[in-house]
PDB file of C-alpha atoms and ligand atoms in Angstrom:
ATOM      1  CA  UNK A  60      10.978  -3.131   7.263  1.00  0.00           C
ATOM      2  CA  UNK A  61      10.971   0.482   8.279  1.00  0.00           C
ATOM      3  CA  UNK A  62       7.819   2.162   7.047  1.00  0.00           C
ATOM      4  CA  UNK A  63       7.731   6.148   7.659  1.00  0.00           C
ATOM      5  CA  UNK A  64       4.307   7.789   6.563  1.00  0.00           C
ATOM      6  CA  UNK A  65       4.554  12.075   5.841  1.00  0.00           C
ATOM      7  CA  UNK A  66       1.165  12.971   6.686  1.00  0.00           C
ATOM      8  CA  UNK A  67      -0.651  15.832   8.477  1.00  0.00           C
ATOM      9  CA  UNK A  68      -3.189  13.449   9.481  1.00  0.00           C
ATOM     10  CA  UNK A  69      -0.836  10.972  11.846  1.00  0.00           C
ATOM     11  CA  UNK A  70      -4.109  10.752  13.515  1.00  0.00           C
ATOM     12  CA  UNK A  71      -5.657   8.485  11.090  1.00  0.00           C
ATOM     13  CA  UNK A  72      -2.880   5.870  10.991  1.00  0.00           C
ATOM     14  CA  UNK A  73      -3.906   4.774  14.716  1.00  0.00           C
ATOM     15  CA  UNK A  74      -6.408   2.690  13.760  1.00  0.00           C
ATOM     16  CA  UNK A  75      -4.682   1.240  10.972  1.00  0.00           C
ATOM     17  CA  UNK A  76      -1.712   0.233  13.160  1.00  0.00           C
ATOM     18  CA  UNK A  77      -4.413  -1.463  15.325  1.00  0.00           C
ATOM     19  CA  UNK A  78      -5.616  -3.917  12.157  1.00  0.00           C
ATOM     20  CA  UNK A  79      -4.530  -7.687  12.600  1.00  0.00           C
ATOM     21  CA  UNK A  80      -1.628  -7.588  10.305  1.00  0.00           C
ATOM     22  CA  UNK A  81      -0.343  -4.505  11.352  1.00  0.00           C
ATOM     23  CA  UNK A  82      -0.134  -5.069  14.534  1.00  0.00           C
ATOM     24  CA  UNK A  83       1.593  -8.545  13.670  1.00  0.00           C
ATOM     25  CA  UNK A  84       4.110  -6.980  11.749  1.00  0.00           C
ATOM     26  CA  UNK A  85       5.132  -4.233  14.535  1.00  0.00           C
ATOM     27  CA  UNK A  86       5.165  -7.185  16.604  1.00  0.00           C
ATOM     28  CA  UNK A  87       7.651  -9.351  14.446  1.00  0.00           C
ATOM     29  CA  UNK A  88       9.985  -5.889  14.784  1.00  0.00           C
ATOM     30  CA  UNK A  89       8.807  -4.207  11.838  1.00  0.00           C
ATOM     31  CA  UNK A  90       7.989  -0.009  12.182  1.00  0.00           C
ATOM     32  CA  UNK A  91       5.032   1.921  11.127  1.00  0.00           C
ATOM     33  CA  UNK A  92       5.713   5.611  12.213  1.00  0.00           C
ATOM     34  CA  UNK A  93       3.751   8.774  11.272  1.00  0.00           C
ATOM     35  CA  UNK A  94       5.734  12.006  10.611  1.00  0.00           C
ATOM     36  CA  UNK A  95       3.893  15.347  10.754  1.00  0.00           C
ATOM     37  CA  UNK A  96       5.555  17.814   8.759  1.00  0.00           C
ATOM     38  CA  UNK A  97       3.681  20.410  10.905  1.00  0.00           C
ATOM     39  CA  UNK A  98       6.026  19.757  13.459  1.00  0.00           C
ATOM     40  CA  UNK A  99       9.285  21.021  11.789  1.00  0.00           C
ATOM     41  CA  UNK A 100       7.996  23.496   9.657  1.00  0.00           C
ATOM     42  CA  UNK A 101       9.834  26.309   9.355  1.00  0.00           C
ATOM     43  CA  UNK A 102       7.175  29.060   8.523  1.00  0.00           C
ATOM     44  CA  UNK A 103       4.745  30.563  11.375  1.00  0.00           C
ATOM     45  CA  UNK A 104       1.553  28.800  12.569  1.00  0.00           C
ATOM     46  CA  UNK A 105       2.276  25.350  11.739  1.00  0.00           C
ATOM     47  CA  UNK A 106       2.036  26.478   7.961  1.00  0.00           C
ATOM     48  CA  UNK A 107       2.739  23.135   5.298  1.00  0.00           C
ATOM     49  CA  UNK A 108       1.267  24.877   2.354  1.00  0.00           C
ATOM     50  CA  UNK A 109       0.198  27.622  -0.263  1.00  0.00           C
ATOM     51  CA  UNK A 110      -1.529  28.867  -3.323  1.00  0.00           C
ATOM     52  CA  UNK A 111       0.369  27.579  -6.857  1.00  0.00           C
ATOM     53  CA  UNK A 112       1.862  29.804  -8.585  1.00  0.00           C
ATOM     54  CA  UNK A 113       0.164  30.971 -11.714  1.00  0.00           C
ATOM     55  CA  UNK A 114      -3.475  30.806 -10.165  1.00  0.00           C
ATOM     56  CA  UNK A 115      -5.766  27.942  -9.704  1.00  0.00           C
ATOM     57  CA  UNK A 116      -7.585  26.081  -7.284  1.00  0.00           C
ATOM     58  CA  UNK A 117      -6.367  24.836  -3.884  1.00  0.00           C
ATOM     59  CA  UNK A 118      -3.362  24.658  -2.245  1.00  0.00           C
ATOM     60  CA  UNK A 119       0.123  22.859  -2.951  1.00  0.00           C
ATOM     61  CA  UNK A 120       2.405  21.222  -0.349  1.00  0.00           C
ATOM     62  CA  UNK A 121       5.622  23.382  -0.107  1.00  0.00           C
ATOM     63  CA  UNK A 122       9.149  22.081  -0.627  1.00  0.00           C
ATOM     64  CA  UNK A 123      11.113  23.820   1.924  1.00  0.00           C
ATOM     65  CA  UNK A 124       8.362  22.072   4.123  1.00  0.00           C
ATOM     66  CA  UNK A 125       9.021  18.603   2.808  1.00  0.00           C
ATOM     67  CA  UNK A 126      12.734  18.943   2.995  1.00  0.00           C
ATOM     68  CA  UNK A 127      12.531  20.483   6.626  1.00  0.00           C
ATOM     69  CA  UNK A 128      10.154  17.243   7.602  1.00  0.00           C
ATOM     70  CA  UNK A 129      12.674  14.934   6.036  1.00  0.00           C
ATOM     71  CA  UNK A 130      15.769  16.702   7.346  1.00  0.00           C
ATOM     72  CA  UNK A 131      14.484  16.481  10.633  1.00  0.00           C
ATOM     73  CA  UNK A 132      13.852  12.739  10.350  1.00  0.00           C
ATOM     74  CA  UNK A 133      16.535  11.332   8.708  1.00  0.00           C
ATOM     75  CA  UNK A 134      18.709  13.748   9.609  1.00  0.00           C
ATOM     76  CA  UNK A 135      20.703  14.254   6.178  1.00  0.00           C
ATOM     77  CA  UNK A 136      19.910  16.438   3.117  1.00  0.00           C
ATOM     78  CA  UNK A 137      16.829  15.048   1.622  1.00  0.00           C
ATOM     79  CA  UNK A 138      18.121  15.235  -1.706  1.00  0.00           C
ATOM     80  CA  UNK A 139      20.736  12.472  -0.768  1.00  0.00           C
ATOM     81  CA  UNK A 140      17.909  10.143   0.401  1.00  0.00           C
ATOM     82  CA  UNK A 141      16.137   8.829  -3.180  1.00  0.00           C
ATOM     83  CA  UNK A 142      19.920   6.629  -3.023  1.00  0.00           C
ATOM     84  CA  UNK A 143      19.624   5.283   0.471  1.00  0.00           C
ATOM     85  CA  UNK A 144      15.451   4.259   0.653  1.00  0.00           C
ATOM     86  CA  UNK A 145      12.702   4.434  -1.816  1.00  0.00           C
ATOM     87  CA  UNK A 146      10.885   7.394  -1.068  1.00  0.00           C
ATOM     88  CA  UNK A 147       7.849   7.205  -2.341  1.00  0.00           C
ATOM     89  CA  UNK A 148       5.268   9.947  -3.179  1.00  0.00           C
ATOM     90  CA  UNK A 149       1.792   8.838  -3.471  1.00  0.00           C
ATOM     91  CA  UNK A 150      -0.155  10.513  -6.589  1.00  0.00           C
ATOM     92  CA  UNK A 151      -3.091  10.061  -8.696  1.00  0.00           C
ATOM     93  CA  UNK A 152      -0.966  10.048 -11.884  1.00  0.00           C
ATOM     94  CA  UNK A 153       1.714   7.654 -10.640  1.00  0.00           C
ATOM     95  CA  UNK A 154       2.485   4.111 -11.389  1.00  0.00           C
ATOM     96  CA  UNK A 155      -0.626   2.193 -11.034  1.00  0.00           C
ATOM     97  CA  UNK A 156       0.272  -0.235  -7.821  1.00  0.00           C
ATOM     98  CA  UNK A 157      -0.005  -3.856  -8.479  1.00  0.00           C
ATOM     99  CA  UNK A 158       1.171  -7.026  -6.961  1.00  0.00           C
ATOM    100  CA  UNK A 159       4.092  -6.860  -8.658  1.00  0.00           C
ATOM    101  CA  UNK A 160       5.150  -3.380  -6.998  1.00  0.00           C
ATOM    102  CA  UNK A 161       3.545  -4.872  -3.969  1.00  0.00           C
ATOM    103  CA  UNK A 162       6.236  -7.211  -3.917  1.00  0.00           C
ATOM    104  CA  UNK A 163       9.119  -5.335  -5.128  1.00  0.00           C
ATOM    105  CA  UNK A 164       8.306  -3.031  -1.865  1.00  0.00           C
ATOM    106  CA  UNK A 165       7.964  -5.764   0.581  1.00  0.00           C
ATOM    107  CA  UNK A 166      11.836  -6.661  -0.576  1.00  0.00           C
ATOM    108  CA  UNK A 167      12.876  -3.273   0.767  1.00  0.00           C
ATOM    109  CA  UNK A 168      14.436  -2.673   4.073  1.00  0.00           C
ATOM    110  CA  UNK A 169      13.174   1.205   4.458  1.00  0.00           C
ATOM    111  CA  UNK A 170      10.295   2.812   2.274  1.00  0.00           C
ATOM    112  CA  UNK A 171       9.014   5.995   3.254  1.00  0.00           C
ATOM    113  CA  UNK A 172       5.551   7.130   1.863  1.00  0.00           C
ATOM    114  CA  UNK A 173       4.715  11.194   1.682  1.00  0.00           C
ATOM    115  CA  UNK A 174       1.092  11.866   1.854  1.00  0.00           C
ATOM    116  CA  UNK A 175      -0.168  14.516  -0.336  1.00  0.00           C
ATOM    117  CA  UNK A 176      -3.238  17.312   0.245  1.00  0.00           C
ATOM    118  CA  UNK A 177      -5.427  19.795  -1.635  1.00  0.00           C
ATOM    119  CA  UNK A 178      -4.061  19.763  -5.053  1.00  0.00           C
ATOM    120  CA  UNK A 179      -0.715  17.598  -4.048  1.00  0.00           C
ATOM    121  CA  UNK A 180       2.902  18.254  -4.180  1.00  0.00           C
ATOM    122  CA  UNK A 181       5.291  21.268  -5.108  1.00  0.00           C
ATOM    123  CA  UNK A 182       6.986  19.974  -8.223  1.00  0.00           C
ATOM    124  CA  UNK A 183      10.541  19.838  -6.563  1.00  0.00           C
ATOM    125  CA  UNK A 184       9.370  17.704  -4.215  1.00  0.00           C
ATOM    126  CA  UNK A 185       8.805  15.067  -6.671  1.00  0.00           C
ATOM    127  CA  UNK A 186      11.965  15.945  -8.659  1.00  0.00           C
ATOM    128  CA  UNK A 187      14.457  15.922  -5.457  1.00  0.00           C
ATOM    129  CA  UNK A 188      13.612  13.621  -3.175  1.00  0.00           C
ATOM    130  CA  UNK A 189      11.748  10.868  -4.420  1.00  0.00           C
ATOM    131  CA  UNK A 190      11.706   7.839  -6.212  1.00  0.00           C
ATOM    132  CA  UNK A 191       8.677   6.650  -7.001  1.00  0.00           C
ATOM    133  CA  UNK A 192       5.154   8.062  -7.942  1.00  0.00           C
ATOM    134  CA  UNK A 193       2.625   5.694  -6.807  1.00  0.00           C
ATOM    135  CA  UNK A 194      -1.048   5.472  -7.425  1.00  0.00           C
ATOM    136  CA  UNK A 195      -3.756   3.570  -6.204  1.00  0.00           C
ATOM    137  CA  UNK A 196      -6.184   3.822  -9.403  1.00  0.00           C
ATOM    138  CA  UNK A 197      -7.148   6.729 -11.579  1.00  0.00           C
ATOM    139  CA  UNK A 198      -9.569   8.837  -9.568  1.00  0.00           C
ATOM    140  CA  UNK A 199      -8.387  11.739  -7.086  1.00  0.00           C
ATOM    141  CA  UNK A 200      -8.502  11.294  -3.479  1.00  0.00           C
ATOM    142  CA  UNK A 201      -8.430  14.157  -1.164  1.00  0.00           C
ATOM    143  CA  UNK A 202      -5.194  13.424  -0.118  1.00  0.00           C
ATOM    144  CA  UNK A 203      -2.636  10.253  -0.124  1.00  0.00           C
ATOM    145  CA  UNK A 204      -3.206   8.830   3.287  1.00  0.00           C
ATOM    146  CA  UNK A 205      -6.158   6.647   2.689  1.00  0.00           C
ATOM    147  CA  UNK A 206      -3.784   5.405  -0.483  1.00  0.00           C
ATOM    148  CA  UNK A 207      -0.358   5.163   2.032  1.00  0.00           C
ATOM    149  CA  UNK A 208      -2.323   2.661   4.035  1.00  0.00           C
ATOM    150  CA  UNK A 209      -3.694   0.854   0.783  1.00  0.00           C
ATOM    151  CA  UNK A 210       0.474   0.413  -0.320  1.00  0.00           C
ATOM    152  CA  UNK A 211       1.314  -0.295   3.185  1.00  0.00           C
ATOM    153  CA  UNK A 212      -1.591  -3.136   3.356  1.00  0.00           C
ATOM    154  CA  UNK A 213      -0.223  -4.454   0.455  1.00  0.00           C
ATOM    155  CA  UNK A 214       2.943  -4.612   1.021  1.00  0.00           C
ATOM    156  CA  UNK A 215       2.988  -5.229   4.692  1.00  0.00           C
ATOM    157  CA  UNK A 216       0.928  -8.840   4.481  1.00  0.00           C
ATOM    158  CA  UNK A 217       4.108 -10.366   2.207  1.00  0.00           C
ATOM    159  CA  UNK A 218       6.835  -9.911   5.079  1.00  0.00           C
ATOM    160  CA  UNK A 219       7.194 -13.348   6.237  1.00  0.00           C
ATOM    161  CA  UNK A 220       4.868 -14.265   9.714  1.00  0.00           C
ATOM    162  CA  UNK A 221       2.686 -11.599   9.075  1.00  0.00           C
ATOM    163  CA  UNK A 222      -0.216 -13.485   7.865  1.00  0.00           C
ATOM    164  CA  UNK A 223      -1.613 -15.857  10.505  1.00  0.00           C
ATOM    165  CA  UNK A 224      -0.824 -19.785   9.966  1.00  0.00           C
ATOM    166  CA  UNK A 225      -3.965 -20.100   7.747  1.00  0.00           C
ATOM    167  CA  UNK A 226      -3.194 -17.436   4.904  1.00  0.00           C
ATOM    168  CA  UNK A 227      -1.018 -17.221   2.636  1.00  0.00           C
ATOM    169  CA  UNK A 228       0.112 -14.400  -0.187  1.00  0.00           C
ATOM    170  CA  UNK A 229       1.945 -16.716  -1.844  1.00  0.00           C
ATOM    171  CA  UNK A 230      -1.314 -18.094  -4.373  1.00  0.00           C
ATOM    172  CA  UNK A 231      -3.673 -15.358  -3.882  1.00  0.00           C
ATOM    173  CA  UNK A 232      -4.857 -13.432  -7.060  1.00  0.00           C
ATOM    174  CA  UNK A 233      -2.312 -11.795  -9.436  1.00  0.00           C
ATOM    175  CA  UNK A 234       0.698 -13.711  -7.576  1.00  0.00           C
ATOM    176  CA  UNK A 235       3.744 -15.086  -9.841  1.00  0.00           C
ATOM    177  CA  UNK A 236       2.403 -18.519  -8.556  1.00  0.00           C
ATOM    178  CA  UNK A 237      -1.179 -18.035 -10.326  1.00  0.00           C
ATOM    179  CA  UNK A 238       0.762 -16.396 -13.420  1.00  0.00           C
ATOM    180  CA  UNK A 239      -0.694 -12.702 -12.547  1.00  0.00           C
ATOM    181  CA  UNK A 240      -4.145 -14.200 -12.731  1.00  0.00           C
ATOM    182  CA  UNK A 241      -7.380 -13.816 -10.462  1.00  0.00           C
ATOM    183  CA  UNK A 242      -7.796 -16.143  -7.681  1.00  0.00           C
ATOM    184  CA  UNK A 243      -9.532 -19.193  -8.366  1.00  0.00           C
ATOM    185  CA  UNK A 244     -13.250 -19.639  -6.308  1.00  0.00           C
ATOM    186  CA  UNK A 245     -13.462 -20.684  -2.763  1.00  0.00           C
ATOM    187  CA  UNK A 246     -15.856 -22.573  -0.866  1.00  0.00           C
ATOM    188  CA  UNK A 247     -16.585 -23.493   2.998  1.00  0.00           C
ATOM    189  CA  UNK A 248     -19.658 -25.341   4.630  1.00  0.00           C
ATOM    190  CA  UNK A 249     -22.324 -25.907   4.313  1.00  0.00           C
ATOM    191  CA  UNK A 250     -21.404 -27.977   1.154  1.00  0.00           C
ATOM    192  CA  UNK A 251     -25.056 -27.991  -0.016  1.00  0.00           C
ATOM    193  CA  UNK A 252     -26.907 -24.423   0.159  1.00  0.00           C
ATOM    194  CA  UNK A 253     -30.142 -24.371  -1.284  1.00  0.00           C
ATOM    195  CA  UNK A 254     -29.218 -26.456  -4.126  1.00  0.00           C
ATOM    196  CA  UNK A 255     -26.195 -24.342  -4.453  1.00  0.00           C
ATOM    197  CA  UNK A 256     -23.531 -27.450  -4.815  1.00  0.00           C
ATOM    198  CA  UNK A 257     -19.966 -27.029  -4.149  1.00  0.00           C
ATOM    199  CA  UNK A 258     -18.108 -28.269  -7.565  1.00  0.00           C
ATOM    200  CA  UNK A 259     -17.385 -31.809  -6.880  1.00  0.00           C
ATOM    201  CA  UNK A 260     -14.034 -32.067  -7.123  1.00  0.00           C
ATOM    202  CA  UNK A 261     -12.735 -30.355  -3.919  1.00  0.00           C
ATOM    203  CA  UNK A 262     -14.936 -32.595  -1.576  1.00  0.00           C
ATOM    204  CA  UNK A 263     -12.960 -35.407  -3.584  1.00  0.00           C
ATOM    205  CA  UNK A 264      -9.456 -35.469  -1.540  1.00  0.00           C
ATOM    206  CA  UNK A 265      -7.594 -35.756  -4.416  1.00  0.00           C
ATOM    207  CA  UNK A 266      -4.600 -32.969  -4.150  1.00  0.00           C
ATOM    208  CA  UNK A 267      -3.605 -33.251  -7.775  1.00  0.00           C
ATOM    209  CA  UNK A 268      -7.465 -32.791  -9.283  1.00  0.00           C
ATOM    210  CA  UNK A 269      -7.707 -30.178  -6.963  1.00  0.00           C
ATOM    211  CA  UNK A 270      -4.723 -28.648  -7.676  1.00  0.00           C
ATOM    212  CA  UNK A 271      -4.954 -28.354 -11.475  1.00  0.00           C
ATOM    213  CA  UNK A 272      -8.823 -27.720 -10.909  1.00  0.00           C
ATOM    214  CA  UNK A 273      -8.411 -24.402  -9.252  1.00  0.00           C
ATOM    215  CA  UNK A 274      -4.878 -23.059 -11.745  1.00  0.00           C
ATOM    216  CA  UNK A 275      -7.986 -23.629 -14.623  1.00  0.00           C
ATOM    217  CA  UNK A 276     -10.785 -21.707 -12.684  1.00  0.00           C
ATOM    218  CA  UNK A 277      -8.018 -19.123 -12.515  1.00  0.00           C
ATOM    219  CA  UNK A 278      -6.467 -19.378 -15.957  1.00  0.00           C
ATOM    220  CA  UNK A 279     -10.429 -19.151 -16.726  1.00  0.00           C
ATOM    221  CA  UNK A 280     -10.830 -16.152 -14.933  1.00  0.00           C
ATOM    222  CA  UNK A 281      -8.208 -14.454 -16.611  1.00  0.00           C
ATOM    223  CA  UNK A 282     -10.003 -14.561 -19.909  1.00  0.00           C
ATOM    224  CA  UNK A 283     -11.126 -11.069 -21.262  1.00  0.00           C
TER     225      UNK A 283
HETATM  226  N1  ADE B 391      -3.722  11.046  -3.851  1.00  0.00           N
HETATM  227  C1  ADE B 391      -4.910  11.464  -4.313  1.00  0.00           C
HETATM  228  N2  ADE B 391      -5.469  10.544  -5.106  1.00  0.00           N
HETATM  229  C2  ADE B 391      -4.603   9.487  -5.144  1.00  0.00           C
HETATM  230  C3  ADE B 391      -4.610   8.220  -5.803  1.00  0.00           C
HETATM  231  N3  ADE B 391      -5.612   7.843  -6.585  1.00  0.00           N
HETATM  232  N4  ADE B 391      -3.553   7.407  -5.622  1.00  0.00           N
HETATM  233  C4  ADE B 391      -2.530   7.794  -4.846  1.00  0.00           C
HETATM  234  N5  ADE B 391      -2.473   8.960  -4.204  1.00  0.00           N
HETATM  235  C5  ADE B 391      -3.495   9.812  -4.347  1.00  0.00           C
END
């Protein structure tokens, strides 16, 4: 997968490409690349941004901005681009990501996240050149980068070989495999804590018990 992040904080993304995963998926071939529309923008003084129209609060990420920083990368009009790769714009008021969107991204072969600051994105931006609003929850970050690395977490632990030999993202909580429910509980030694007992069952060998066991403790904690 080819990940591009739009941010005017590239900065921020080198310790994320540093985190165990990350680095295993850049290792396995995969990209993570940071593109600072500061670079190619065409007004003076590495200007990105301006007051909305109308009045109001803070400032608003400009359009011929975007579509100079995406020009520049991809090298075609961006308004051609929503057809070729899911562009996605990340936004407080966007679809809510899940596993299920986790997944659907980790099936694409290029996804490129734009960052938002201050009060967000020009309109057109959204209406041109993306495809998808994404949000991480319903509170308001001060921008989208802290959220670009929460989608490209998520999505970047399902490419195959990215999680190390012991993991696995196949039954984890809200996975098709655990019927969108929460994980079921885990346990490690000591198998006696203060009294604290681990349930029975999972020193018991028994695959099947243990099996069915943990879908229930998950089916369980599904319950409203
Ligand atoms: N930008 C600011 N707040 C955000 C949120 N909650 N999700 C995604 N992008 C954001």
């Amino acid at each position: 997968m080819n990940l591009d992040v739009f941010t005017l904080f590239p900065q921020w993304f080198e310790w994320f490409r540093t985190q165990r995963h990350v680095a295993n998926a850049l290792e396995l071939g995969h990209t993570v690349d940071c593109i600072d529309p500061r670079e190619s923008t065409p007004l003076k003084w590495g200007q990105v941004d301006d007051t909305p129209f109308g009045g109001g609060a803070g400032m608003v990420l400009r359009v011929d901005v975007m579509e100079a920083a995406l020009r520049a990368r991809y090298g075609v009009d961006p308004e051609s681009l929503p057809a070729q790769r899911r562009v996605i714009a990340l936004t407080p008021g966007g679809r809510l990501l899940d596993d299920a969107l986790a997944g659907e991204l980790a099936a694409e072969p290029d996804v490129t996240l734009l960052c938002g600051r201050y009060e967000g994105f020009d309109e057109r931006i959204l209406e041109h050149f993306v495809t998808d609003q994404v949000s991480i929850g319903r509170y308001v970050l001060a921008g989208g980068e802290l959220a670009a690395m929460v989608v490209s977490d998520a999505v970047l632990r399902k490419l195959p070989g990215v999680l190390g030999k012991d993991e696995s993202a196949v039954e984890e909580s809200f996975s098709v495999a655990l019927e969108g429910a929460p994980e079921y509980p885990h346990y490690t030694r000591p198998a006696d804590w203060r009294g604290w007992a681990v349930p029975d069952v999972l020193l018991s060998g028994h695959h099947e018990r243990i099996r069915e066991w943990r879908h229930e403790q998950s089916r369980r904690r599904s319950l409203p």
